[in-house]
Steps between C-alpha positions, in 0.01 A plus 500: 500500500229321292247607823636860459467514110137347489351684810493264693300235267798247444452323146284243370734237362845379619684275286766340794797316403696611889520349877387516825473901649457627112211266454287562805622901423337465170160325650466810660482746189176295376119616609218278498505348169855511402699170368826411580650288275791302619758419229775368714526159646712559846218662694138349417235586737122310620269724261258442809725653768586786250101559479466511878820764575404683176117487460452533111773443381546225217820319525586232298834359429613477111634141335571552148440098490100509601454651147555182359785403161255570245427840663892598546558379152243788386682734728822440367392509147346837553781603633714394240298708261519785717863492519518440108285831409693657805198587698674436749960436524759328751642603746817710356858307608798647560807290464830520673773295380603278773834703545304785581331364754599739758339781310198317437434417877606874590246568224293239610451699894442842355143373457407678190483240224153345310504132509792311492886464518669232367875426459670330241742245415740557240456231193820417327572544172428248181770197479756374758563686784902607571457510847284108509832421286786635689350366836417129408758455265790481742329206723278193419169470437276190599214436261242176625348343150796585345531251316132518343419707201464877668774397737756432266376788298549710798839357512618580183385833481664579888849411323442697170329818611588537869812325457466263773776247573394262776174343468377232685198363336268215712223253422375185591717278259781756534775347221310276380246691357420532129706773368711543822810384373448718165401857682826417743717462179306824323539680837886421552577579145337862591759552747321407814519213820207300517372227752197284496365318780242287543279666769162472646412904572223432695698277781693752682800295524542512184478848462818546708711266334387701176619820645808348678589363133566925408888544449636692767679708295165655301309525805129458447349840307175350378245242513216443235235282647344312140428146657076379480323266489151546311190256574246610308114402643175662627456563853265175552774321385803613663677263825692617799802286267463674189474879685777443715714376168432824361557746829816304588708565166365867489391668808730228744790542249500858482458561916845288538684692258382830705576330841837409408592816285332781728845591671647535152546822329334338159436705216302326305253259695185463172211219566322384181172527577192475269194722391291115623543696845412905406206399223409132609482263213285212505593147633810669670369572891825333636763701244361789564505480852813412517641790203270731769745404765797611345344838373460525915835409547635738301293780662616360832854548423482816318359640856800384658715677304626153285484498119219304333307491186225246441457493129097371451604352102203442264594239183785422368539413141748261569402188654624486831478258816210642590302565218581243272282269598190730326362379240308733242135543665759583838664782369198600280306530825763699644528740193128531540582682800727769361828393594695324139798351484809735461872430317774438698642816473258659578488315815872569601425871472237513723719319700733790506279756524372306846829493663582856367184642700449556889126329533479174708246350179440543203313321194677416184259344237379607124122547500311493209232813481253312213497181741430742831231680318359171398535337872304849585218419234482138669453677816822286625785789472698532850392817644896566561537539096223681433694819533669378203245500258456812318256741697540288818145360489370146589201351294233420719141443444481200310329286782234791482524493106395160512189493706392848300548292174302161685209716627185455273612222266343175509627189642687364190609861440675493846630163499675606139632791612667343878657179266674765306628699733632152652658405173634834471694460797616122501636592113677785667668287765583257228656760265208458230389820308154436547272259739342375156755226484350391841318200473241577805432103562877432537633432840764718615760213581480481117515864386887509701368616817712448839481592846625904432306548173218383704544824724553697273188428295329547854659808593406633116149385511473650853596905359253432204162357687576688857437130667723314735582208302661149727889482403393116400215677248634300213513159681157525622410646187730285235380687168423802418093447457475399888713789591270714291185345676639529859588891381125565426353328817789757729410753334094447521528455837755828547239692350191421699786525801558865341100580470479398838721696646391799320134460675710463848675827471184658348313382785700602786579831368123531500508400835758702567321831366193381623353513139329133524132542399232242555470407135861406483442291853199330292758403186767403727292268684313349227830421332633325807213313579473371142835402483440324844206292420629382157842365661232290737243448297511553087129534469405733798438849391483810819237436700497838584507836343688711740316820297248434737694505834481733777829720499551325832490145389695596185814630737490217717527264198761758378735430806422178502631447143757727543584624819399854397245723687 
């Protein structure tokens, strides 16, 4: 058709995302001179066989990657823009709820939509679900942690709003745990049976003599999987001991309770998971693995048809098992991130809103906007929240800002301005207002630095000069003056790297276009045979000014220096 419609001249361009018949089909619309750019990645052809079968014809196979991060990061800020000013607009959706599904697949093969079909789950309403209540109510439900502070909060609130009457609740000191013999008295007095056991969740026995511990008349309804163990350290100094500790009581834990429950009809089966393993928070590699694990878990049973929720929780106001242990630079660094602590209540009615919905995960964690627009500022916002901040946008540039602002001052000029930016950041990561309060000659042991406000300074100081900084930058650098001189030697030698690159594109797009003149031959090699003599010799000066060479003599130098002729 394309043959018919052009006379028989084919088209110049083919942009190819197909297979096999369709691609060597579309080869054979191009003349001499045509491209074909392949956009797909299941059928890549040898640009040299494609030139001898179709003499010509460019081909060249299309990696988004080869343009480089800095390059895609333009992209996708231009297209950002675009969107914004609505140059150009998504794709339109249309949405099906999920119980009309069959309409949406017949819908779906009539072949006429734009863009996308999507169905829907229904989300349940605010507060405690009647159905959640009227299904878990009549049997037991097992919660691990439960005697800990969100277990037993869980506890309570499973008598008093979903009216729960058989609970058994394990941990690792079971009845004698502080507070056990309290919430059992608090928990009877509400009307319902409760057992604790001691139990190790993350030995399997165990795990069955929890669940054969369920009365057998209030079968098993639910299971709420709260049991961790948090280790806190940066990668370098994490053991095969301490991540195993972690997976075992989380992501060991929670695969028993599915083993042994899968045959179950279970209504509720919720896995408390943590935003360590959607965002990543610093010095927590092994928690959030092991939180990732259970958001998998849940996925995994939700395709088989079982009920799950993993519930990824941010802070808790309350000190709990497993954050009580921060002090206040801990959950100040945390905050800095954009998730702050939340009330209790506020907690349990996420909680019910979780189990009340049809989605395998979900995230349930108060986020500050100031502290996300701030983290954006820094350059350290996860790009995850940045929908979140009014207008969407990520601040970038300030790596760029910073060399722009260090071109053309002096020496002391630049020194000044790198030490403040290094203050800046090292009174941010301490909480300070401002890095005046900094004293630049103080070691960093000594300001309150450990291992994770180490990285974080790092990570900080990396968005705001555009270097790779070491992770150990402020133990090889112990105060903020040698950090500040180690900043100004990278980023010397980035930008003669930089200038020097710029020459080696220059150059070889010269070469490319076959623009190279013998003046710019003469400068080139001058340059390079400067440079070469002073590295062996200080005092030598060119012995010989290539302005006078033959143009013969001046290529063969040429591809001797650089392989170009």
């Amino acid at each position: 058709q394309f043959m018919a419609a052009t006379g028989g001249r084919g088209v110049d361009i083919v942009l190819d995302s197909l297979a096999g018949e369709f691609v060597d089909t579309s080869l054979r619309l191009l003349p001499r001179g045509g491209r074909f750019l392949e956009m797909g990645k299941t059928d890549i052809r040898d640009s040299g066989e494609i030139a001898a079968r179709y003499p010509g014809v460019h081909y060249r196979a299309f990696d988004l990657w080869d343009a480089g991060p800095d390059r895609i990061a333009e992209m996708l800020a231009d297209l950002e823009t675009m969107f914004d000013e609505e140059i150009i607009v998504p794709l339109p959706v249309t949405t099906f709820d999920i119980r009309r599904a069959r309409e949406a697949f017949r819908y779906f093969g009539q072949a006429r939509h734009i863009g996308k079909i999507a169905l829907s789950m229904p989300v349940g309403e605010a507060g405690v679900d009647s159905g959640v209540v009227s299904a878990v109510s009549a049997g037991t439900v097992v919660i691990t942690g439960g005697t800990g502070g969100l277990g037993s909060m869980l506890a309570r609130h499973l008598v008093v709003e979903y009216g729960v009457r058989s609970l058994v609740l394990a941990s690792r000191r079971g009845p004698g745990a502080p507070g056990a013999a309290e919430l059992v008295a608090e928990l009877s007095g509400l009307g319902a049976r409760v057992r604790v056991l001691a139990c190790d969740v993350s030995e399997r026995g165990d795990v069955v003599e929890l669940l054969a511990a369920v009365p057998q008349d209030a079968p098993l309804t639910g299971v709420v999987h709260t049991a961790g163990v948090l280790d806190d350290g940066v990668v370098v100094s994490l053991t095969p001991d301490r991540v195993d500790a972690v997976l075992a009581a989380k992501a060991d834990a929670a695969w028993y309770l599915h083993e042994l429950t899968r045959e179950l009809d279970l209504r509720l089966f919720v896995l408390y998971s943590s935003v360590a393993g959607v965002l990543g928070t610093a010095g927590q590699g092994a928690y959030a693995a092991a939180n990732a694990f259970l958001d998998g878990l849940a996925e995994y049973r939700r395709g088989e048809g079982r009920s799950a929720v993993s519930i990824a929780w941010g802070l808790w106001a309350a000190g709990t098992g497993m954050t009580g242990h921060l002090g206040g630079s801990d959950t100040a660094r945390l905050s800095r991130g954009g998730v702050v602590a939340m009330p209790d209540e506020q907690g349990l009615a996420l909680f019910d809103a979780a189990v009340a919905q049809h989605r395998a995960g979900v995230v349930a964690a108060r986020v500050d906007t100031a502290s996300l627009a701030a983290g954006a500022r820094a350059g350290t916002l996860v790009p995850l929240l940045e929908g979140m901040l009014p207008g969407g946008r990520r601040v970038t540039g300030g790596a760029v800002g910073l060399r722009q602002r260090l071109a053309g001052l002096t020496e002391p000029e630049r020194k000044a301005l790198v030490l403040d930016t290094v203050r800046g950041q090292v009174a941010a990561v301490l909480g300070h207002e401002s890095g005046v309060v900094i004293d630049a000659g103080r070691n960093f042991r000594d300001l309150g630095f450990d291992s994770l406000t180490a990285v974080e300074t790092r990570n900080r100081l990396n968005t705001a000069t555009g270097l790779r900084l070491p992770a150990t930058l402020v133990f090889d650098y112990p105060t903020p003056d040698a950090v500040t001189a180690h900043i100004l030697t990278e980023l010397t030698d980035t930008e003669i790297s930089d200038s020097l690159s710029r020459l080696e594109r220059e150059v070889m797009d010269m070469v490319d276009s076959k623009t190279l003149t013998k003046e710019f031959y003469s400068r080139l090699l001058n340059l390079t045979r400067i440079a070469s003599q002073v590295n062996e010799d200080p005092d030598a000066s060119p012995s010989e000014d290539v302005m006078s060479m033959s143009d013969q003599k001046l290529l063969d130098l040429l591809e001797d220096e650089f392989g170009i002729s």
